[in-house]
XYZ file of C-alpha atoms in Angstrom:
412
model
C 0.000 0.000 0.000
C 1.249 3.476 -0.915
C 0.850 6.542 1.301
C 1.019 8.882 -1.691
C -1.970 7.212 -3.353
C -4.280 6.859 -0.335
C -5.167 9.971 1.638
C -6.763 8.050 4.514
C -3.704 5.822 4.858
C -1.191 8.669 5.026
C -3.339 10.533 7.543
C -3.698 7.389 9.680
C 0.044 6.683 9.516
C 1.025 10.245 10.386
C -1.439 10.311 13.282
C -0.084 6.990 14.586
C 3.471 8.344 14.508
C 2.475 11.482 16.387
C 0.534 9.355 18.863
C 3.779 7.439 19.474
C 5.646 10.703 20.116
C 2.962 11.775 22.566
C 3.102 8.799 24.921
C 6.655 9.462 26.204
C 5.990 13.202 26.031
C 3.070 12.831 28.452
C 5.093 10.568 30.705
C 8.245 12.710 30.798
C 6.524 16.103 30.939
C 3.661 15.261 33.305
C 3.779 11.895 35.050
C 7.485 11.708 35.870
C 7.905 15.290 37.217
C 4.707 14.863 39.235
C 6.019 11.568 40.612
C 9.259 13.314 41.642
C 7.467 16.354 43.089
C 5.278 14.098 45.205
C 8.455 12.604 46.686
C 9.822 16.002 47.683
C 12.299 16.835 44.933
C 12.657 20.584 44.475
C 11.653 22.815 41.575
C 15.190 22.839 40.117
C 15.094 19.051 39.646
C 11.611 19.200 38.139
C 12.783 21.853 35.691
C 15.857 19.799 34.777
C 13.797 16.687 34.026
C 11.436 18.654 31.819
C 14.331 20.451 30.134
C 16.033 17.153 29.268
C 12.798 16.038 27.627
C 12.953 19.136 25.402
C 16.672 19.716 24.663
C 16.863 17.163 21.818
C 13.896 18.908 20.224
C 15.875 22.155 20.353
C 18.763 20.566 18.442
C 16.746 18.286 16.189
C 17.541 20.585 13.260
C 20.868 18.706 13.146
C 18.970 15.599 12.037
C 17.189 17.445 9.228
C 20.061 17.410 6.694
C 20.721 13.711 7.396
C 17.096 12.850 6.662
C 17.040 15.042 3.547
C 20.303 13.591 2.190
C 20.453 9.911 3.207
C 18.115 6.947 3.451
C 17.742 3.297 2.508
C 16.280 3.911 -0.943
C 14.137 0.802 -1.177
C 12.314 1.895 2.010
C 11.608 5.394 0.677
C 13.023 8.821 1.371
C 11.685 9.156 4.941
C 10.475 5.729 6.068
C 13.885 4.225 6.896
C 14.524 7.013 9.404
C 11.055 6.643 10.884
C 11.558 2.915 11.419
C 14.991 3.394 12.989
C 13.875 6.154 15.344
C 10.614 4.446 16.321
C 12.428 1.209 17.113
C 14.989 3.003 19.253
C 12.223 4.845 21.114
C 10.921 1.466 22.262
C 14.384 0.152 23.136
C 15.464 3.221 25.115
C 12.205 3.246 27.068
C 13.221 -0.182 28.369
C 16.287 1.490 29.923
C 14.121 3.217 32.533
C 13.108 -0.203 33.864
C 16.735 -0.881 34.857
C 16.790 1.923 37.466
C 15.758 0.672 40.911
C 14.913 4.062 42.431
C 14.844 7.075 40.114
C 14.592 9.521 43.032
C 17.976 8.293 44.301
C 19.657 8.387 40.863
C 18.595 11.722 39.411
C 21.712 12.133 37.239
C 21.179 8.738 35.621
C 17.503 9.531 35.166
C 18.374 12.748 33.339
C 20.664 10.837 30.970
C 17.926 8.304 30.191
C 15.412 11.077 29.530
C 17.896 12.772 27.196
C 18.802 9.643 25.199
C 15.209 8.556 24.744
C 14.139 12.019 23.631
C 16.908 12.151 21.004
C 15.197 9.301 19.151
C 11.750 10.760 19.791
C 12.918 14.022 18.195
C 14.468 12.170 15.243
C 11.189 10.362 14.603
C 9.415 13.720 14.770
C 11.729 15.258 12.148
C 11.230 12.324 9.777
C 7.443 12.302 10.285
C 7.244 16.072 9.674
C 9.277 15.671 6.489
C 6.984 12.845 5.363
C 3.974 15.115 5.923
C 5.527 17.954 3.900
C 6.364 15.513 1.090
C 2.940 13.869 0.861
C 0.289 16.339 2.049
C -1.352 18.632 -0.475
C -1.323 22.330 0.555
C -5.114 22.353 0.941
C -5.081 19.409 3.394
C -2.209 20.572 5.614
C -4.337 22.585 8.033
C -6.716 19.716 8.716
C -3.917 17.135 8.803
C -1.873 19.251 11.233
C -4.893 19.440 13.512
C -5.359 15.683 13.550
C -1.622 14.996 13.847
C -1.170 17.329 16.798
C -4.417 16.031 18.275
C -2.965 12.524 18.034
C 0.111 13.676 19.934
C -2.169 15.030 22.650
C -4.028 11.706 22.673
C -0.710 9.906 23.127
C 0.136 12.367 25.875
C -3.162 11.408 27.505
C -1.976 7.801 27.657
C 1.466 8.781 28.939
C 0.250 11.548 31.220
C -2.735 9.936 32.942
C -2.953 6.283 31.884
C 0.675 5.564 32.730
C 0.344 7.636 35.939
C -2.374 5.285 37.146
C -0.363 2.232 36.082
C 2.551 3.676 38.070
C 0.356 4.196 41.153
C -1.066 0.668 41.075
C 1.837 -1.529 39.934
C 4.963 0.596 40.151
C 7.454 2.514 38.040
C 9.020 -0.432 36.225
C 5.739 -1.842 34.929
C 4.695 1.634 33.792
C 7.724 2.032 31.534
C 7.468 -1.541 30.221
C 3.886 -0.819 29.173
C 5.070 2.217 27.223
C 7.805 0.239 25.503
C 5.253 -2.354 24.380
C 2.973 0.306 22.861
C 5.868 1.972 21.042
C 6.958 -1.389 19.666
C 3.465 -2.111 18.355
C 3.301 1.242 16.525
C 6.615 0.373 14.830
C 4.673 -2.171 12.768
C 2.555 0.489 11.030
C 5.312 2.171 8.962
C 6.945 -1.244 8.504
C 4.098 -2.487 6.287
C 3.369 0.581 4.150
C 5.270 2.272 1.321
C 5.710 5.984 0.736
C 5.074 5.839 -3.016
C 4.540 3.363 -5.794
C 7.228 2.928 -8.426
C 10.993 3.286 -8.081
C 12.353 5.073 -4.996
C 13.411 8.716 -5.480
C 17.026 9.760 -5.840
C 18.716 11.298 -2.835
C 19.183 15.047 -2.880
C 22.744 16.330 -3.154
C 24.196 18.540 -0.394
C 24.784 21.317 -2.913
C 21.086 21.244 -3.893
C 19.908 21.444 -0.276
C 22.270 24.321 0.445
C 21.238 26.213 -2.709
C 17.533 25.968 -1.866
C 18.102 27.010 1.754
C 20.076 30.060 0.656
C 17.239 31.137 -1.609
C 14.600 30.508 1.063
C 16.336 32.529 3.760
C 16.836 35.536 1.549
C 13.099 36.054 1.985
C 11.457 37.849 4.926
C 8.658 35.428 5.805
C 10.786 32.348 6.653
C 12.765 34.469 9.127
C 9.735 36.039 10.775
C 8.047 32.620 11.020
C 11.152 31.428 12.872
C 10.839 34.346 15.290
C 7.192 33.519 15.958
C 7.995 29.879 16.680
C 10.623 30.919 19.230
C 8.798 33.538 21.274
C 5.267 32.080 21.271
C 6.187 29.271 23.705
C 8.458 31.020 26.237
C 5.698 31.955 28.671
C 4.092 28.510 28.458
C 7.426 26.822 29.195
C 7.876 28.953 32.304
C 4.397 28.187 33.614
C 4.715 24.443 32.966
C 7.227 24.334 35.837
C 5.589 26.984 38.034
C 2.189 25.241 37.861
C 3.620 22.048 39.368
C 5.071 23.982 42.288
C 1.789 25.852 42.805
C -0.541 22.855 42.629
C 1.503 20.034 44.165
C 3.749 21.807 46.643
C 1.687 24.857 47.648
C -1.896 23.648 47.262
C -1.210 20.040 48.293
C -2.408 18.228 45.176
C -1.271 14.625 44.699
C 0.582 13.434 41.597
C -2.573 11.617 40.434
C -4.704 14.749 40.861
C -2.209 16.786 38.865
C -1.961 14.104 36.173
C -5.751 13.956 35.873
C -5.913 17.704 35.238
C -2.885 18.231 32.994
C -2.419 14.779 31.509
C -6.061 13.699 31.494
C -8.779 16.290 30.992
C -6.199 18.833 29.837
C -4.973 16.631 27.004
C -8.539 15.844 26.006
C -9.041 19.592 25.599
C -5.811 19.621 23.613
C -7.241 17.006 21.251
C -10.396 19.106 20.933
C -8.452 22.318 20.309
C -6.267 20.641 17.680
C -9.335 19.289 15.890
C -11.040 22.686 15.981
C -7.883 24.318 14.605
C -7.649 21.739 11.829
C -11.229 22.359 10.783
C -10.997 26.167 10.976
C -7.462 26.733 9.662
C -8.354 27.041 5.980
C -11.488 29.100 6.618
C -10.136 31.525 9.223
C -6.529 31.724 8.068
C -3.503 30.296 9.831
C -2.138 33.590 11.146
C -5.481 34.796 12.500
C -6.025 31.438 14.177
C -2.564 31.548 15.790
C -3.285 35.048 17.107
C -6.682 33.981 18.471
C -5.173 30.992 20.298
C -2.378 33.136 21.757
C -4.826 35.827 22.904
C -7.084 33.255 24.580
C -4.031 31.779 26.309
C -2.973 35.179 27.644
C -6.479 35.933 28.906
C -6.556 32.580 30.696
C -3.316 33.275 32.584
C -4.371 36.800 33.515
C -7.695 35.463 34.822
C -5.821 32.921 36.977
C -3.672 35.679 38.463
C -6.701 37.872 39.140
C -8.496 34.963 40.837
C -5.771 34.230 43.392
C -8.367 34.115 46.176
C -10.020 31.118 44.454
C -6.899 29.008 43.924
C -8.110 26.575 46.594
C -11.280 25.993 44.574
C -10.894 22.916 42.378
C -13.633 24.210 40.062
C -11.718 27.440 39.419
C -8.386 25.689 38.857
C -9.994 23.193 36.490
C -11.668 25.959 34.466
C -8.345 27.740 33.995
C -6.337 24.537 33.585
C -8.600 23.181 30.836
C -8.696 26.417 28.859
C -4.888 26.507 28.655
C -4.301 23.333 26.560
C -7.294 24.172 24.353
C -5.790 27.577 23.509
C -2.230 26.247 23.217
C -3.214 23.513 20.789
C -5.018 26.001 18.531
C -1.979 28.276 18.544
C 0.550 25.510 17.829
C -1.463 23.834 15.052
C -1.915 27.197 13.329
C 1.795 28.017 13.681
C 2.736 24.626 12.230
C 0.609 25.359 9.201
C 2.190 28.799 8.813
C 5.664 27.243 8.878
C 4.737 24.480 6.430
C 3.565 27.187 4.034
C 7.053 28.755 3.988
C 8.890 25.401 3.744
C 9.977 23.765 0.474
C 9.666 20.040 -0.221
C 13.363 19.810 -1.151
C 14.377 20.928 2.331
C 11.366 19.648 4.240
C 13.272 17.901 7.032
C 16.004 20.525 7.389
C 13.831 23.627 7.306
C 10.807 22.441 9.266
C 13.022 20.819 11.921
C 14.631 24.219 12.432
C 11.221 25.809 12.998
C 10.016 23.249 15.498
C 13.417 23.311 17.221
C 12.830 26.986 17.921
C 9.462 26.177 19.483
C 11.176 23.870 21.936
C 14.008 26.333 22.521
C 11.348 28.802 23.640
C 9.994 26.217 26.084
C 13.512 25.561 27.408
C 14.110 29.287 27.909
C 10.905 29.448 29.915
C 11.678 26.329 31.956
C 15.360 26.847 32.686
C 16.037 30.585 32.427
C 12.763 32.000 33.700
C 10.810 29.556 35.892
C 12.964 29.524 39.027
C 14.006 33.173 38.642
C 10.474 34.410 38.016
C 9.290 32.645 41.179
C 11.927 34.575 43.140
C 11.257 37.903 41.410
C 7.478 37.915 41.816
C 4.705 36.200 43.677
C 3.037 33.341 41.820
C 0.157 35.618 40.679
C 2.785 38.061 39.397
C 4.407 35.305 37.332
C 1.077 34.602 35.635
C 0.550 38.321 34.908
C 4.007 38.554 33.312
C 3.275 35.464 31.197
C -0.016 36.916 29.987
C 1.531 40.253 29.005
C 4.367 38.516 27.120
C 1.920 36.298 25.246
C -0.102 39.298 24.074
C 3.022 41.206 22.987
C 4.361 38.474 20.695
C 1.183 38.418 18.590
C 2.610 41.462 16.778
C 4.991 39.180 14.837
C 2.261 37.301 12.979
C 1.064 40.005 10.533
C 4.611 40.318 9.158
C 4.574 36.726 7.833
C 3.384 36.223 4.240
C 2.441 32.504 3.976
C 2.468 32.635 0.150
C 5.830 34.344 -0.285
C 7.937 31.203 -0.681
C 5.565 29.549 -3.192
C 5.242 32.830 -5.091
C 8.940 33.714 -5.318
C 10.436 30.197 -5.273
C 8.195 27.976 -7.411
C 8.965 24.202 -7.403
C 11.800 23.259 -9.734
C-alpha cells in the first residue's frame, strides 16, 4: 500500500506516529515530574527533568540534513529514518526499567530522559518531512490538527494512563507498558510504502544548500522562525511553576495533577487541535494563531486575578482546561504557517529548524525564567508577566506572508 496514493492511509500513519511521540511526552513532561514532586524533589530538579525532555527537540535541526540527504532507498526517502527512530524509542524506554529508584539516581535519570528524547525528536523530524512531502497544501491545516491532536491523545496515555499504572503496579511496569505500545506502533510504517514505483534519488548537499540560501533571503521564513521561538516562552515557564503551585503549595497529589494536565487537559488539547484543523483554511492560519495566543494570555491573567479562588478545584480546572485548548489552537496554526514557507526539497532541514525553535522557547521558559520568576514575583505576578508577554508576541504574525515562498520560489 502506498501513502502517496491513499489519503486516509497517510493521515492514519502520520497520526499513529504522532501518537507514538505523545506517549513518552506525556510521561516525561507530566507523570514523571509529578512523581518526583510528590516525593519532595525541588523545583530545580523538576525543571531539569522537563528540560532534558525538550533539549533534543531544540537541536533536532541537526537531524534534518541527514534525513534530507540519506536513506535506505528501497524503504523510501523518509520511512527508513522513521523505522529506525521508532524502534529506538521502544528500546530506550526499556532502559528506565533498569533503574531501581529514580529519586535516588537523578543524574542517571536525566541521561535516560535525554537519550530517549533524542530518538523521539528524530522520529518527529522524519514524520514532519513525510507530511511535507505527501500532504497537499489544501489538506495541511486539517492534517496538522489531527496529527497534533494525536500527539495530545498519546500524551493522555502517557500523562494519565501511565500515571495510574505507576500508582497501582509501580514505576518499572509503567515504563514496560510504554515500551510495548511503542513497539506495536513500529509495525505500522513497517508495512506501508511511501510511493509506488521506483524510490526517489537522494538530494545532493549542494542542492539542499542552494535551496536554503534562496529561502532565507526572503522575509517570511525568518519572521516565522521568530514567531515559533517567542510564542512558547511563557508557556514553558508556567509548565514548571504550575507544578510547584498545585503540588507543593496547594497540596495536590501526583494523580490529581496528572488527571488535570495529563487527562482532561490533554482531552481539551485534542479538541483544540481538531477545531484548529477544521478552521485553519477558513479563518486563516495567522489569524487562528493570534486567536489561540490571545485566549491563552487571557486565561493566565484570569488565573492571576483569581488568586483568592486558587483553593477551589472548580476554578483551577476551568483555567487549567482552557490553557491546553488555547495552546493547541496556537501551535497547530503556527505549524501550518511554517509548512507554508517550507519547500519540499528541504522539508526535514527547514521544518526541523522551525520546530526546534518552538522547543528552545519552552527551554528558555523552563530553565532561564521559571525559578528566577518565582523569586522575582509572587506566583500571581508570574502569571501576569506570562499573559503580558503572550499578548506582545502576537505582533509578529502580521509580518509573515504565507504565500511568499511559493510565489517567489516555485517548485523546480
